[in-house]
DNA sequence: GCCGATTTGTCCGTATGTATC
DNA sequence: CGATACATACGGACAAATCGG
């Protein structure tokens, strides 16, 4: 199966930028030149470039051109706008991941849980507590809630590996959208027990709701991060046009 | 000057969704129907819809359609991927903003400052400390660094209002890209003095580098947020195609 | 299980507008 | 002013996924 054309071009330009084939602040070839280089239409080029804009690699300017603003030091740490499992992001950063399952139970959502997670009352759920290690350090404490009738036959053994791999490869569930909220919260007894917080008395919390391709929210997860290792990156673009 | 067509359609659909004209999980009209409704080409419709996808309002599925996944409770709080001044975001959330300038000086970047901010050594900078209030509560302590030769003639009076308004409307600097990093840090004496942190001993820190249309990084800002009022939202989309 | 209709996804070519040099 | 560059918009073609008969 052939790659999508705009993905190929996107990747080609991306690696060129990462390999320093364009200087910081240097202009990329114009759209018309890229059309000749890649043998495609202007729309396809523009689509590849706009993906690079979103990732903070380049900057476009009407009448001028497209400028490389990639800085290796900044870009390495974290993805934006993408969904990534713990295992995936660990491997990408060349770190050794380990996961310990603290608790694996089945519960029914009461009003309190429903209000916090967004599941309807009386939903049948798996509730899993997991501790994630990176290079031997306990960094993230995860509270996962999965809809039982979608994430069927989840087991403790699966949870010790990658739940996402199981959902995608075994159950063929495609994960489509995820809404995340980041906050800072005071530590609880459980946090203190498993994460070594040192002097800190609070931690970074990422709560997320995940939807499958049928539009059903099937996962709610709260990730509690050791603050000294938490780092989240984002590239913003000012859009006069949109607002 | 007329609005851009895809912006009009985007806004029209957005307000319809926010006003509940489509149920949660309901399908929007198909692209072909929207073409008739708005009298435009398919590309234009698709562009408006993809903006809604990015904001987590809808979900598209090949062969099926476009589904409304907007939840009022979640969406209200914060923007993603956009650049917004403190004043703008306060007004959007119907809150009364106030800004107090704690310190307004001119400095030259030594190695320490250069390393932290990303400016070259010996850059001539404005350094400004500002305290932002919302509804009378001190919530954010900002450390701003601006390149003097770009943000020319900045004054304490301007800093008490909106620096961004001055840059855009008076100096006609267009702000294009901004790279942000979120972390959690221990509080300092200054934080403790001006923000009422209660039991918390740390806060949410957003560091950002801002670029103008010439590709020059002219601003570095560190925003230190009171943790109990900090909330950052993000909508992620899993893209098999892109990676 | 197959076929056709519908719907979104990809790609192309062209024309016009607008900003920069 | 003209040439170049990106931005917007149109229309058409085909692919891929979904759904109903």
XYZ file of C-alpha atoms (C1' of nucleotides) in Angstrom:
528
model
C 0.000 0.000 0.000
C 1.539 3.294 -1.054
C 2.030 6.117 1.405
C -0.149 9.172 1.168
C 1.545 11.766 -0.931
C 1.287 14.669 1.465
C 2.596 12.479 4.275
C 5.629 11.555 2.203
C 6.366 15.177 1.464
C 5.757 16.171 5.072
C 8.189 13.529 6.275
C 10.758 14.376 3.649
C 10.762 18.054 4.571
C 10.728 17.254 8.282
C 13.818 15.086 8.185
C 15.600 17.617 6.001
C 14.911 20.250 8.610
C 15.932 18.000 11.482
C 19.152 17.089 9.712
C 20.059 20.731 9.346
C 19.786 20.915 5.577
C 18.220 24.318 6.097
C 19.805 26.778 8.506
C 17.767 28.163 11.373
C 15.893 31.160 9.918
C 16.640 30.065 6.345
C 13.856 30.078 3.790
C 12.603 26.790 2.412
C 12.131 26.488 -1.364
C 8.994 28.222 -2.609
C 5.818 26.279 -3.170
C 6.308 26.383 -6.907
C 9.780 24.903 -6.601
C 8.533 22.194 -4.260
C 5.859 21.336 -6.820
C 8.623 20.609 -9.325
C 10.759 18.771 -6.768
C 8.011 16.432 -5.640
C 5.939 16.362 -8.808
C 2.581 17.129 -7.273
C -0.052 19.823 -7.025
C 0.166 22.962 -4.964
C -2.558 21.790 -2.580
C -0.521 18.765 -1.616
C 2.556 20.873 -0.884
C 0.534 23.304 1.184
C -0.935 20.493 3.218
C 2.485 19.125 4.100
C 3.732 22.576 5.040
C 0.751 23.344 7.236
C 1.493 20.190 9.231
C 5.001 21.529 9.827
C 3.554 24.873 10.917
C 1.417 23.137 13.526
C 4.439 21.347 14.908
C 6.395 24.575 15.168
C 8.975 23.594 12.572
C 8.359 26.382 10.093
C 6.615 29.722 9.794
C 4.817 30.881 6.659
C 4.574 34.489 5.568
C 2.475 35.764 2.723
C 4.566 37.359 0.027
C 7.815 36.237 1.608
C 8.078 32.511 1.932
C 8.428 29.707 4.450
C 11.059 29.996 7.166
C 12.710 27.257 9.174
C 12.350 27.938 12.921
C 13.272 24.484 14.181
C 15.414 24.362 17.319
C 16.603 20.875 18.267
C 16.833 21.625 21.983
C 13.213 22.626 22.229
C 11.547 20.170 19.916
C 12.826 16.945 21.438
C 10.822 16.660 24.605
C 7.151 16.081 23.960
C 4.516 15.872 21.289
C 1.613 18.209 20.923
C -1.820 17.547 19.628
C -1.085 13.862 19.303
C -2.166 10.861 21.301
C 0.631 8.661 22.485
C 0.787 5.796 24.907
C 3.265 5.810 27.754
C 5.270 3.087 26.073
C 5.396 4.922 22.758
C 6.628 8.177 24.245
C 9.193 6.414 26.402
C 10.664 4.594 23.445
C 10.715 7.748 21.372
C 12.815 9.422 24.056
C 15.095 6.381 24.331
C 14.112 5.574 27.880
C 13.299 2.223 29.395
C 9.660 1.982 30.474
C 8.233 -0.284 33.159
C 4.666 -0.571 34.355
C 3.403 -1.934 37.660
C -0.276 -2.695 38.188
C -1.283 -1.651 41.688
C -4.937 -2.472 41.439
C -7.210 -4.115 38.889
C -10.945 -4.201 39.643
C -14.359 -3.971 38.079
C -16.718 -1.302 39.357
C -20.065 0.296 38.637
C -20.127 4.055 38.244
C -21.956 5.767 41.084
C -22.867 9.442 40.881
C -19.539 10.581 42.222
C -17.536 8.593 39.695
C -19.919 9.531 36.900
C -19.518 13.205 37.689
C -15.757 13.024 37.754
C -15.235 10.851 34.702
C -18.098 11.775 32.412
C -19.417 8.198 32.192
C -23.151 7.710 32.717
C -24.273 6.472 36.127
C -24.334 2.649 36.377
C -21.728 2.176 33.647
C -19.795 -1.069 34.063
C -16.117 -0.183 34.237
C -12.657 -1.559 34.698
C -10.763 0.502 37.223
C -7.002 0.161 37.094
C -4.250 1.809 39.053
C -0.862 1.698 37.391
C 2.542 3.016 38.280
C 4.842 3.940 35.398
C 8.608 3.888 35.746
C 11.151 5.476 33.465
C 14.749 4.361 33.870
C 13.828 2.859 37.226
C 12.157 5.965 38.668
C 8.451 6.006 39.503
C 7.173 9.031 37.619
C 3.494 8.654 36.821
C 0.561 7.243 38.747
C -2.353 6.455 36.460
C -5.994 5.932 37.316
C -7.689 4.324 34.306
C -11.385 3.753 33.803
C -12.454 1.706 30.770
C -15.955 0.855 29.599
C -16.242 -2.916 30.058
C -18.399 -3.534 27.020
C -15.853 -1.887 24.746
C -12.509 -2.805 26.294
C -13.730 -6.372 26.676
C -11.730 -9.025 28.498
C -9.102 -6.676 29.796
C -6.819 -8.483 32.216
C -4.143 -7.620 34.697
C -1.566 -9.168 32.380
C -2.570 -6.902 29.523
C -2.482 -3.904 31.834
C 1.114 -4.721 32.705
C 2.003 -4.198 29.059
C 0.296 -1.710 26.832
C -3.477 -1.453 27.037
C -3.506 0.636 23.873
C -1.723 -2.083 21.923
C -4.388 -4.528 23.058
C -7.223 -2.187 22.117
C -5.810 -1.416 18.693
C -4.255 -4.711 17.649
C -6.507 -7.279 19.329
C -9.869 -5.544 19.592
C -9.339 -3.353 16.532
C -10.658 -0.307 18.312
C -9.496 2.866 16.631
C -8.825 5.705 18.994
C -9.868 8.920 17.391
C -10.168 11.883 19.678
C -9.016 12.699 23.162
C -9.819 15.696 25.307
C -7.225 16.553 27.912
C -7.146 18.974 30.796
C -4.015 19.829 32.717
C -4.143 21.037 36.293
C -2.018 21.100 39.426
C -3.352 19.286 42.461
C -2.307 18.609 46.022
C -0.830 15.221 46.620
C -2.833 12.451 48.208
C -1.658 9.637 50.452
C -1.478 7.308 47.488
C 0.653 9.747 45.518
C 2.996 10.083 48.455
C 3.263 6.362 48.887
C 4.268 5.537 45.337
C 5.864 8.628 43.861
C 8.876 10.155 45.565
C 7.829 13.743 45.672
C 10.578 15.073 47.906
C 9.707 18.583 49.047
C 6.848 19.006 46.620
C 3.360 18.801 48.060
C 1.530 18.805 44.724
C 1.746 17.301 41.274
C 0.803 17.801 37.654
C -2.442 16.109 36.723
C -3.561 15.322 33.193
C -7.160 14.157 32.893
C -8.320 12.819 29.580
C -11.421 11.434 27.933
C -10.882 9.197 24.933
C -13.387 8.488 22.148
C -13.520 5.622 19.690
C -14.622 5.810 16.084
C -18.272 5.375 17.037
C -18.089 8.550 19.060
C -18.345 6.658 22.320
C -16.215 7.811 25.219
C -14.736 4.550 26.435
C -11.833 5.711 28.588
C -11.257 8.203 31.321
C -7.752 8.493 32.669
C -6.174 10.641 35.299
C -2.378 10.765 35.096
C -0.606 12.109 38.142
C 2.925 13.202 37.280
C 5.894 13.731 39.550
C 6.307 17.487 39.122
C 10.066 17.619 38.703
C 9.834 15.366 35.660
C 6.703 16.806 34.133
C 7.117 18.804 30.946
C 4.497 19.528 28.345
C 5.141 21.320 25.112
C 2.901 23.234 22.776
C 3.229 25.328 19.640
C 0.747 28.096 19.209
C -0.159 30.020 16.093
C -1.855 33.385 16.100
C -4.784 33.331 13.753
C -6.146 36.741 13.013
C -8.440 35.136 10.509
C -10.154 32.719 12.817
C -11.271 35.038 15.594
C -13.575 44.106 3.697
C -15.633 40.950 3.607
C -14.980 38.077 5.975
C -13.245 35.044 4.702
C -15.731 32.495 3.572
C -14.417 29.512 5.475
C -14.237 31.606 8.637
C -17.873 32.568 8.265
C -18.920 28.960 7.836
C -16.705 27.859 10.708
C -18.268 30.438 12.995
C -21.768 29.653 11.846
C -21.374 25.946 12.552
C -19.613 26.612 15.833
C -22.384 28.761 17.247
C -24.990 26.289 16.076
C -23.173 23.562 17.970
C -22.746 25.712 21.063
C -26.419 26.641 21.004
C -27.402 23.001 21.003
C -28.921 22.922 17.519
C -27.295 19.535 17.163
C -27.584 16.960 19.947
C -24.463 15.511 21.484
C -23.501 12.571 19.230
C -25.815 13.761 16.456
C -24.545 13.884 12.886
C -24.083 17.231 11.198
C -25.401 17.657 7.651
C -23.223 16.018 5.029
C -20.682 18.039 3.116
C -22.867 18.030 0.032
C -25.764 19.459 1.985
C -23.568 22.117 3.545
C -22.393 23.082 0.080
C -25.999 23.861 -0.828
C -26.676 25.615 2.481
C -23.694 27.927 2.274
C -23.318 28.132 -1.487
C -19.644 27.342 -1.725
C -17.212 24.673 -2.819
C -16.483 21.471 -1.008
C -12.952 22.553 -0.087
C -14.280 25.535 1.784
C -16.689 23.400 3.795
C -13.949 20.911 4.599
C -11.675 23.652 5.829
C -14.286 24.974 8.235
C -14.964 21.488 9.538
C -11.310 20.683 10.067
C -11.026 23.768 12.268
C -13.853 22.356 14.391
C -12.076 18.999 14.576
C -8.961 20.684 15.944
C -11.000 22.392 18.633
C -12.610 19.133 19.671
C -16.105 20.166 18.589
C -16.713 17.439 16.040
C -15.327 14.133 14.886
C -15.205 13.068 11.240
C -15.464 9.494 10.022
C -14.931 8.356 6.493
C -18.044 6.834 5.010
C -20.219 7.900 7.908
C -20.238 11.618 8.464
C -19.405 14.307 10.974
C -20.479 13.876 14.580
C -21.007 16.537 17.215
C -18.937 15.764 20.338
C -19.163 19.174 21.981
C -19.616 19.190 25.766
C -20.275 22.622 27.258
C -18.730 21.847 30.634
C -15.397 20.933 29.125
C -15.057 23.370 26.284
C -15.585 26.614 28.155
C -12.324 26.978 29.962
C -9.367 27.508 27.722
C -8.162 27.698 24.162
C -5.682 25.375 22.595
C -3.111 26.065 19.979
C -3.910 29.749 19.958
C -2.073 32.775 21.247
C -4.106 34.989 23.476
C -3.220 37.903 25.693
C -4.251 37.884 29.320
C -6.787 40.594 28.650
C -8.320 38.742 25.717
C -8.763 35.480 27.587
C -10.181 37.253 30.626
C -12.799 39.033 28.565
C -13.690 35.867 26.721
C -14.444 34.196 30.036
C -16.410 37.231 31.255
C -13.998 38.077 34.019
C -12.618 41.442 35.021
C -8.864 41.704 34.447
C -6.418 43.977 36.251
C -2.683 44.274 35.814
C -0.136 45.643 38.256
C 3.413 46.410 37.176
C 5.817 45.372 39.919
C 9.025 46.192 38.137
C 9.987 47.823 34.843
C 13.681 47.916 33.927
C 16.097 47.663 31.051
C 18.777 45.003 31.187
C 21.501 43.407 29.114
C 21.410 39.648 28.763
C 24.283 37.944 30.528
C 25.016 34.278 29.985
C 22.594 33.144 32.634
C 19.697 35.120 31.205
C 20.642 34.160 27.664
C 20.645 30.504 28.590
C 17.277 30.687 30.264
C 15.468 32.833 27.721
C 17.089 31.884 24.425
C 18.160 35.454 23.608
C 21.761 35.949 22.478
C 24.235 37.217 25.081
C 24.404 41.037 25.246
C 20.868 41.493 23.905
C 19.299 44.734 25.086
C 16.049 43.869 26.841
C 13.118 45.254 28.727
C 12.493 43.206 31.841
C 9.047 43.550 33.323
C 7.374 41.904 36.286
C 3.616 42.026 36.231
C 0.906 40.708 38.482
C -2.402 39.772 36.858
C -5.665 39.819 38.774
C -8.937 38.229 37.801
C -12.026 39.347 39.678
C -9.766 40.878 42.314
C -7.639 37.787 42.941
C -3.920 37.744 42.125
C -3.556 34.696 39.900
C -0.563 35.068 37.614
C 2.899 36.485 38.102
C 4.573 37.244 34.790
C 8.228 37.771 34.012
C 8.463 39.367 30.553
C 11.592 39.912 28.500
C 11.261 41.956 25.292
C 13.925 42.799 22.732
C 14.376 46.566 23.001
C 15.000 47.185 19.330
C 11.726 45.522 18.387
C 9.373 46.455 21.214
C 10.621 50.025 20.998
C 9.605 52.676 23.501
C 7.793 50.331 25.809
C 6.766 52.166 28.965
C 5.406 51.303 32.364
C 2.095 52.855 31.358
C 1.777 50.572 28.362
C 2.698 47.582 30.514
C -0.190 48.406 32.834
C -2.553 47.896 29.928
C -1.958 45.389 27.184
C 1.530 45.128 25.765
C 0.202 43.022 22.915
C -2.245 45.726 21.900
C 0.651 48.179 21.751
C 2.798 45.828 19.697
C 0.061 45.060 17.227
C -1.800 48.344 16.916
C 0.949 50.922 17.451
C 4.096 49.178 16.269
C 2.293 46.970 13.745
C 4.257 43.930 14.801
C 2.448 40.784 13.852
C 2.879 37.949 16.288
C 3.074 34.711 14.421
C 4.357 31.752 16.356
C 4.876 30.935 19.981
C 6.534 27.935 21.561
C 5.349 27.088 25.045
C 6.505 24.689 27.699
C 4.499 23.852 30.791
C 6.133 22.652 33.975
C 5.541 22.619 37.718
C 8.048 24.457 39.887
C 8.610 25.167 43.544
C 7.530 28.577 44.681
C 10.014 31.361 45.237
C 9.893 34.187 47.755
C 8.462 36.504 45.130
C 5.705 34.029 44.278
C 4.843 33.718 47.952
C 4.767 37.456 48.427
C 2.351 38.258 45.632
C 0.288 35.149 44.989
C -1.694 33.644 47.832
C -0.703 30.050 47.509
C -2.244 28.752 50.724
C -0.967 25.247 51.397
C 0.601 24.804 47.980
C 4.372 25.024 47.795
C 4.598 24.978 44.017
C 2.921 26.447 40.964
C 2.247 25.910 37.292
C 4.783 27.615 35.058
C 4.293 28.365 31.382
C 7.414 29.521 29.564
C 7.041 30.839 26.059
C 9.121 32.217 23.225
C 7.331 34.431 20.750
C 8.374 35.156 17.169
C 7.401 38.041 14.893
C 6.826 37.858 11.154
C 10.535 38.326 10.451
C 11.245 35.126 12.325
C 12.912 36.996 15.173
C 12.251 35.820 18.702
C 11.458 39.095 20.414
C 9.757 37.953 23.614
C 10.423 35.455 26.341
C 7.836 35.177 29.071
C 7.531 33.053 32.133
C 4.014 32.938 33.559
C 3.710 31.611 37.086
C 0.160 30.520 37.812
C -1.567 30.008 41.133
C -2.111 26.242 40.966
C -5.689 26.132 42.194
C -6.794 28.355 39.320
C -4.612 26.894 36.628
C -6.329 24.879 33.954
C -5.074 24.142 30.491
C -7.038 22.321 27.853
C -6.000 20.402 24.802
C -7.679 18.295 22.143
C -5.629 15.547 20.637
C -6.265 13.633 17.450
C -4.689 10.302 16.700
C -3.220 10.442 13.244
C -2.253 7.076 11.900
C -1.507 8.717 8.586
C 1.001 11.255 9.825
C 3.334 9.003 11.774
C -22.412 -11.710 0.246
C -22.770 -8.405 -3.380
C -24.082 -4.008 -5.355
C -25.064 0.694 -5.505
C -25.749 5.025 -3.074
C -23.817 8.034 0.228
C -20.077 10.196 2.678
C -15.549 11.521 3.809
C -10.413 11.433 2.155
C -6.923 12.448 -1.322
C -5.298 14.793 -5.300
C -5.263 17.625 -9.279
C -5.622 22.037 -12.130
C -6.959 26.738 -12.372
C -8.169 31.440 -11.191
C -7.915 35.383 -8.304
C -6.503 38.071 -4.176
C -2.920 40.095 -1.335
C 1.563 40.951 0.601
C 6.562 41.521 -0.293
C 10.424 42.851 -2.815
C 5.459 48.892 -11.701
C 6.193 43.944 -12.421
C 7.665 39.570 -10.550
C 7.338 36.466 -6.858
C 5.294 34.419 -2.911
C 1.640 32.688 -0.054
C -3.786 32.715 0.765
C -8.373 31.834 -0.703
C -11.739 29.676 -3.534
C -13.709 26.913 -7.189
C -14.628 22.580 -9.687
C -13.704 17.983 -10.863
C -11.973 13.154 -10.426
C -11.200 9.028 -8.045
C -10.358 6.251 -3.690
C -11.947 4.282 0.591
C -15.249 3.398 4.133
C -20.059 2.768 5.450
C -24.763 1.452 5.063
C -29.073 -0.371 3.228
C -31.397 -3.347 0.126
